[in-house]
CSV table of C-alpha atoms and ligand atoms in Angstrom, one decimal:
chain,number,residue,atom,x,y,z
A,1,MET,CA,-35.4,13.8,-3.6
A,2,ARG,CA,-38.9,12.4,-4.2
A,3,ASN,CA,-41.8,14.7,-3.4
A,4,PHE,CA,-45.0,13.8,-1.4
A,5,GLN,CA,-46.9,12.4,-4.4
A,6,GLU,CA,-43.9,10.5,-5.7
A,7,ILE,CA,-43.4,8.7,-2.4
A,8,TYR,CA,-47.1,7.8,-2.2
A,9,GLU,CA,-47.0,6.5,-5.8
A,10,THR,CA,-43.8,4.4,-5.4
A,11,ASP,CA,-44.0,3.3,-1.7
A,12,GLY,CA,-47.8,3.2,-1.2
A,13,LEU,CA,-47.4,5.2,2.1
A,14,VAL,CA,-46.2,8.7,2.7
A,15,ARG,CA,-45.9,10.9,5.8
A,16,ALA,CA,-47.7,14.2,5.7
A,17,PRO,CA,-45.4,17.3,5.5
A,18,PHE,CA,-47.1,18.7,8.6
A,19,SER,CA,-48.4,17.6,12.0
A,20,LEU,CA,-51.9,18.4,13.3
A,21,SER,CA,-52.0,21.2,15.9
A,22,GLU,CA,-51.6,20.2,19.6
A,23,ALA,CA,-55.0,21.6,20.3
A,24,LEU,CA,-56.7,19.5,17.6
A,25,VAL,CA,-54.9,16.3,18.7
A,26,ASP,CA,-55.8,17.0,22.4
A,27,ASP,CA,-59.4,17.4,21.3
A,28,MET,CA,-59.3,14.1,19.4
A,29,SER,CA,-57.8,12.4,22.4
A,30,GLU,CA,-60.5,13.7,24.6
A,31,SER,CA,-63.1,12.5,22.1
A,32,LEU,CA,-61.3,9.1,22.1
A,33,GLU,CA,-61.7,8.9,25.9
A,34,LYS,CA,-65.4,9.5,25.5
A,35,LEU,CA,-65.7,7.1,22.6
A,36,MET,CA,-64.2,4.3,24.7
A,37,PHE,CA,-66.3,5.2,27.7
A,38,ASP,CA,-69.5,5.1,25.6
A,39,ASN,CA,-68.6,1.8,24.0
A,40,PRO,CA,-67.3,-0.4,26.8
A,41,ALA,CA,-68.2,-3.6,24.9
A,42,ILE,CA,-66.2,-2.8,21.8
A,43,PRO,CA,-62.5,-3.7,21.8
A,44,PRO,CA,-60.6,-0.4,21.5
A,45,GLU,CA,-58.6,-1.7,18.6
A,46,SER,CA,-61.8,-2.0,16.6
A,47,LEU,CA,-63.9,1.2,17.1
A,48,ILE,CA,-65.5,1.2,13.7
A,49,CYS,CA,-66.7,4.4,12.0
A,50,PRO,CA,-66.9,6.9,14.8
A,51,HIS,CA,-67.4,9.5,12.0
A,52,ILE,CA,-71.0,8.3,11.6
A,53,PRO,CA,-72.8,10.2,14.3
A,54,TYR,CA,-75.9,8.0,14.1
A,55,GLY,CA,-76.3,4.5,15.5
A,56,THR,CA,-75.9,2.0,12.6
A,57,THR,CA,-75.8,-1.7,12.5
A,58,HIS,CA,-72.1,-1.8,13.5
A,59,ASN,CA,-70.5,1.5,14.2
A,60,ALA,CA,-69.4,2.7,17.6
A,61,ARG,CA,-71.7,5.1,19.5
A,62,SER,CA,-70.1,8.4,18.8
A,63,ALA,CA,-70.3,12.2,18.5
A,64,ARG,CA,-70.4,14.6,15.6
A,65,LYS,CA,-66.9,15.8,16.3
A,66,TRP,CA,-65.4,12.7,14.5
A,67,LEU,CA,-67.2,13.8,11.3
A,68,GLU,CA,-65.7,17.2,11.7
A,69,TYR,CA,-62.2,15.7,12.1
A,70,ALA,CA,-62.7,13.7,9.0
A,71,SER,CA,-63.7,16.9,7.1
A,72,ASN,CA,-60.6,18.8,8.2
A,73,PRO,CA,-59.6,21.0,5.2
A,74,GLY,CA,-55.8,20.5,5.7
A,75,ILE,CA,-56.3,16.7,5.6
A,76,LEU,CA,-58.6,17.0,2.6
A,77,ASP,CA,-56.0,19.1,0.7
A,78,LEU,CA,-53.4,16.3,1.2
A,79,VAL,CA,-55.9,13.7,0.1
A,80,GLU,CA,-56.9,15.8,-2.9
A,81,SER,CA,-53.2,16.0,-4.0
A,82,LEU,CA,-53.1,12.2,-4.1
A,83,ILE,CA,-56.5,11.1,-5.4
A,84,GLY,CA,-57.9,14.2,-7.0
A,85,PRO,CA,-60.6,16.8,-6.2
A,86,ASP,CA,-63.7,14.6,-6.0
A,87,ILE,CA,-63.5,13.0,-2.6
A,88,ILE,CA,-65.9,10.7,-0.8
A,89,LEU,CA,-65.6,9.9,2.9
A,90,TRP,CA,-66.8,6.3,3.4
A,91,GLY,CA,-65.0,4.9,6.4
A,92,SER,CA,-63.0,5.4,9.6
A,93,GLN,CA,-61.7,3.4,12.5
A,94,VAL,CA,-59.9,4.0,15.8
A,95,PHE,CA,-57.2,1.4,16.4
A,96,CYS,CA,-56.4,2.0,20.0
A,97,LYS,CA,-54.0,-0.5,21.6
A,98,PRO,CA,-54.0,-0.3,25.4
A,99,PRO,CA,-50.6,-0.7,27.2
A,100,ASN,CA,-49.4,-4.3,27.7
A,101,VAL,CA,-52.4,-6.0,26.1
A,102,GLY,CA,-53.1,-4.1,22.9
A,103,LYS,CA,-53.7,-6.5,20.0
A,104,GLY,CA,-51.7,-6.6,16.8
A,105,VAL,CA,-53.2,-6.3,13.3
A,106,PRO,CA,-52.3,-9.2,10.9
A,107,TRP,CA,-50.8,-8.6,7.5
A,108,HIS,CA,-53.5,-7.6,5.1
A,109,GLN,CA,-54.5,-5.3,2.2
A,110,ASP,CA,-57.3,-3.0,3.1
A,111,GLY,CA,-59.0,-3.6,-0.2
A,112,HIS,CA,-59.5,-7.3,0.6
A,113,TYR,CA,-62.4,-6.2,2.8
A,114,TRP,CA,-64.0,-3.4,0.9
A,115,PRO,CA,-66.9,-3.1,-1.6
A,116,ILE,CA,-65.5,-0.4,-3.7
A,117,LYS,CA,-65.4,-0.6,-7.5
A,118,PRO,CA,-62.9,0.0,-9.0
A,119,LEU,CA,-61.0,-0.5,-5.8
A,120,ALA,CA,-59.5,2.8,-4.7
A,121,THR,CA,-59.0,4.4,-1.3
A,122,CYS,CA,-56.5,6.6,0.5
A,123,SER,CA,-56.4,6.0,4.2
A,124,VAL,CA,-55.2,8.8,6.5
A,125,TRP,CA,-53.6,7.4,9.7
A,126,ILE,CA,-53.4,10.0,12.5
A,127,ALA,CA,-51.2,9.3,15.5
A,128,LEU,CA,-53.1,10.3,18.7
A,129,ASP,CA,-50.2,8.9,20.7
A,130,PRO,CA,-46.6,8.4,19.6
A,131,ALA,CA,-46.5,5.2,17.5
A,132,ASN,CA,-43.1,3.4,17.7
A,133,LEU,CA,-41.4,0.0,17.8
A,134,ASP,CA,-42.3,-0.6,21.4
A,135,ASN,CA,-46.1,0.0,21.3
A,136,GLY,CA,-46.8,-1.5,17.9
A,137,CYS,CA,-46.6,1.1,15.2
A,138,MET,CA,-48.0,0.2,11.7
A,139,ARG,CA,-45.5,-1.8,9.5
A,140,TYR,CA,-45.7,-2.0,5.7
A,141,ILE,CA,-44.0,-3.3,2.7
A,142,PRO,CA,-43.1,-0.4,0.4
A,143,GLY,CA,-44.1,-0.9,-3.2
A,144,SER,CA,-46.4,-3.8,-2.3
A,145,HIS,CA,-49.4,-1.9,-3.8
A,146,LEU,CA,-47.8,-1.4,-7.2
A,147,THR,CA,-49.3,-4.6,-8.8
A,148,ALA,CA,-52.8,-3.2,-7.9
A,149,LYS,CA,-53.8,-6.8,-7.2
A,150,LEU,CA,-55.2,-8.4,-4.1
A,151,VAL,CA,-53.2,-11.4,-2.8
A,152,PRO,CA,-54.9,-14.4,-1.1
A,153,HIS,CA,-56.0,-14.0,2.5
A,154,ASP,CA,-56.5,-17.0,4.8
A,155,GLY,CA,-59.0,-17.2,7.8
A,156,ILE,CA,-57.6,-16.7,11.3
A,157,PRO,CA,-58.7,-19.1,14.0
A,158,ASP,CA,-58.8,-16.4,16.7
A,159,GLU,CA,-62.4,-15.1,16.8
A,160,ASN,CA,-61.3,-12.1,18.9
A,161,GLY,CA,-58.6,-10.8,16.6
A,162,VAL,CA,-58.8,-7.4,15.0
A,163,LEU,CA,-59.3,-8.9,11.6
A,164,ARG,CA,-60.7,-12.3,10.5
A,165,GLU,CA,-58.3,-12.9,7.6
A,166,ARG,CA,-54.7,-12.4,6.9
A,167,ILE,CA,-52.2,-12.7,4.1
A,168,SER,CA,-50.5,-16.0,3.9
A,169,ILE,CA,-46.9,-15.7,5.2
A,170,GLY,CA,-45.5,-17.3,2.0
A,171,ASP,CA,-46.8,-14.2,0.1
A,172,LEU,CA,-44.7,-11.8,2.2
A,173,ASP,CA,-41.2,-10.5,1.7
A,174,GLU,CA,-40.5,-9.7,5.3
A,175,ARG,CA,-37.0,-8.3,4.4
A,176,LYS,CA,-38.7,-5.2,3.1
A,177,VAL,CA,-40.8,-4.5,6.2
A,178,THR,CA,-40.7,-0.8,7.2
A,179,ASP,CA,-41.9,0.7,10.4
A,180,ASN,CA,-44.2,3.7,10.2
A,181,ILE,CA,-42.9,5.5,13.3
A,182,LEU,CA,-44.9,8.7,14.0
A,183,ARG,CA,-44.9,11.3,16.7
A,184,LYS,CA,-48.1,12.3,18.3
A,185,GLY,CA,-50.0,14.5,15.8
A,186,GLU,CA,-48.2,13.2,12.7
A,187,LEU,CA,-50.1,11.5,10.0
A,188,SER,CA,-49.4,9.1,7.2
A,189,LEU,CA,-51.5,8.3,4.1
A,190,HIS,CA,-51.6,4.8,2.5
A,191,ASP,CA,-53.0,3.1,-0.6
A,192,VAL,CA,-55.7,0.5,-0.6
A,193,TYR,CA,-53.4,-2.2,-2.0
A,194,LEU,CA,-50.6,-1.7,0.4
A,195,ILE,CA,-49.6,-4.7,2.5
A,196,HIS,CA,-49.4,-3.7,6.1
A,197,SER,CA,-49.8,-4.9,9.7
A,198,SER,CA,-48.8,-4.0,13.3
A,199,LEU,CA,-47.5,-5.9,16.3
A,200,PRO,CA,-49.2,-6.2,19.7
A,201,ASN,CA,-48.5,-3.4,22.2
A,202,LYS,CA,-46.1,-4.9,24.8
A,203,SER,CA,-45.1,-1.5,26.2
A,204,THR,CA,-46.6,0.5,29.1
A,205,ASN,CA,-47.7,3.2,26.7
A,206,ARG,CA,-51.0,3.4,24.8
A,207,ARG,CA,-50.9,3.5,21.0
A,208,ALA,CA,-54.0,5.0,19.4
A,209,GLY,CA,-54.5,5.9,15.8
A,210,PHE,CA,-57.5,7.4,14.1
A,211,VAL,CA,-57.8,6.3,10.4
A,212,ILE,CA,-60.0,8.0,7.9
A,213,ARG,CA,-60.9,6.4,4.6
A,214,TYR,CA,-61.5,8.4,1.4
A,215,MET,CA,-62.2,7.3,-2.1
A,216,PRO,CA,-62.3,9.2,-5.4
A,217,SER,CA,-65.8,9.6,-6.6
A,218,SER,CA,-64.9,7.9,-9.9
A,219,SER,CA,-65.3,4.7,-7.8
A,220,VAL,CA,-68.6,3.3,-6.5
A,221,PHE,CA,-69.4,2.2,-3.0
A,222,ASP,CA,-71.2,-0.9,-4.0
A,223,ARG,CA,-73.8,-1.9,-1.4
A,224,VAL,CA,-74.8,-5.1,-3.2
A,225,VAL,CA,-71.2,-6.4,-2.9
A,226,GLY,CA,-71.2,-5.1,0.6
A,227,LEU,CA,-74.0,-7.4,1.5
A,228,LYS,CA,-73.1,-10.6,-0.3
A,229,ASP,CA,-69.4,-10.7,-0.3
A,230,GLN,CA,-68.3,-9.9,3.2
A,231,ARG,CA,-65.1,-12.0,3.3
A,232,GLY,CA,-63.6,-11.5,6.8
A,233,VAL,CA,-65.7,-8.4,7.7
A,234,GLN,CA,-67.9,-8.9,10.7
A,235,PHE,CA,-70.7,-6.6,9.6
A,236,ASP,CA,-72.9,-5.5,6.8
A,237,MET,CA,-71.8,-2.4,5.0
A,238,SER,CA,-74.9,-2.2,2.7
A,239,LYS,CA,-76.5,0.6,4.7
A,240,ARG,CA,-73.4,2.6,5.5
A,241,PRO,CA,-73.8,6.4,4.9
A,242,ILE,CA,-71.1,8.0,2.7
A,243,TRP,CA,-70.4,11.7,2.3
A,244,LEU,CA,-69.2,13.6,-0.8
A,245,LEU,CA,-66.8,16.1,0.9
A,246,ARG,CA,-65.4,17.7,-2.2
A,247,GLY,CA,-66.2,18.0,-5.9
A,248,ASP,CA,-68.8,16.0,-7.8
A,249,ASP,CA,-69.8,12.3,-7.9
A,250,LYS,CA,-67.9,11.5,-11.1
A,251,SER,CA,-69.3,7.9,-11.3
A,252,LYS,CA,-72.9,9.3,-11.0
A,253,LYS,CA,-73.7,6.0,-9.2
A,254,ASN,CA,-72.9,6.7,-5.6
A,255,ASN,CA,-75.9,6.9,-3.2
A,256,PHE,CA,-75.5,9.7,-0.6
A,257,GLU,CA,-78.9,9.1,1.0
A,258,VAL,CA,-78.6,5.5,2.2
A,259,GLY,CA,-78.0,5.3,5.9
A,260,HIS,CA,-78.3,9.0,6.6
A,261,LYS,CA,-81.8,9.5,7.8
A,262,GLN,CA,-83.2,6.3,9.2
A,263,TYR,CA,-81.1,6.4,12.4
A,264,TYR,CA,-81.5,8.8,15.3
A,265,ILE,CA,-78.6,11.0,16.4
A,266,LEU,CA,-77.1,9.7,19.6
A,267,SER,CA,-75.2,12.7,20.8
A,268,ALA,CA,-74.5,16.1,19.3
B,301,LIG,O1,-53.3,0.8,13.3
B,301,LIG,C1,-52.9,-0.3,13.0
B,301,LIG,O2,-52.2,-1.0,13.7
B,301,LIG,C2,-53.4,-0.9,11.7
B,301,LIG,C3,-54.0,0.1,10.8
B,301,LIG,C4,-54.6,-0.5,9.6
B,301,LIG,O3,-54.6,-1.7,9.3
B,301,LIG,C5,-55.2,0.4,8.6
B,301,LIG,O4,-55.3,1.6,8.8
B,301,LIG,O5,-55.7,-0.1,7.6
């Protein structure tokens, strides 16, 4: 039997050995209702960076609670066991697919979009609702991260899609597609090179996931790349604040001041 770390290493995605408490997930769900209410113009599948409790150029108007969720010690212990003790929080997103109309997410590798050098991130996907075949759970290709290479992504004609680019179908081995079915409160962790996607929500049940992105501090969040090489990303990441949640900045090149003070706090 493979252990937690071995599954992450070989498959690129592993389910956590525990669920979050009902009280915490209920609190997150309540925060999600408020987040959607406060951001009526943002599609609920693309609520970017609620963990940043200031208004930035692109993140959803949010509350400090999301930063607390992202700093949860139990979650950080899991992440530490996969990427080591020096952990930087640099991103998050709520992918909430409303019943019947929730959009799918095209096949992609997260790293295609991100200005991190060398490329490294562990994403924690928390199920705020059950995620299953009916409501568009995440799907992935086990082992697709192992080459540690980005495959080509093409532009998508649909301006309103969740992403602007997707992996060319010819580059996919669809026979290996695996569904990441999770109960409410369960969480999975995936690698930056993993090829994954999700289908639209055609069911009558909502499917919401809160994803938190952590990188080892041996990598650098490169704001110059963030500005000039945006690929399919709709916004500028050059002023995004990042947080060193555990350990030291091993690269000694990360900037933990940019983006933290120049914005006012919207709600406590
Ligand atoms: O929640 C989804 O359907 C997609 C999530 C995703 O692409 C990600 O977490 O990187």
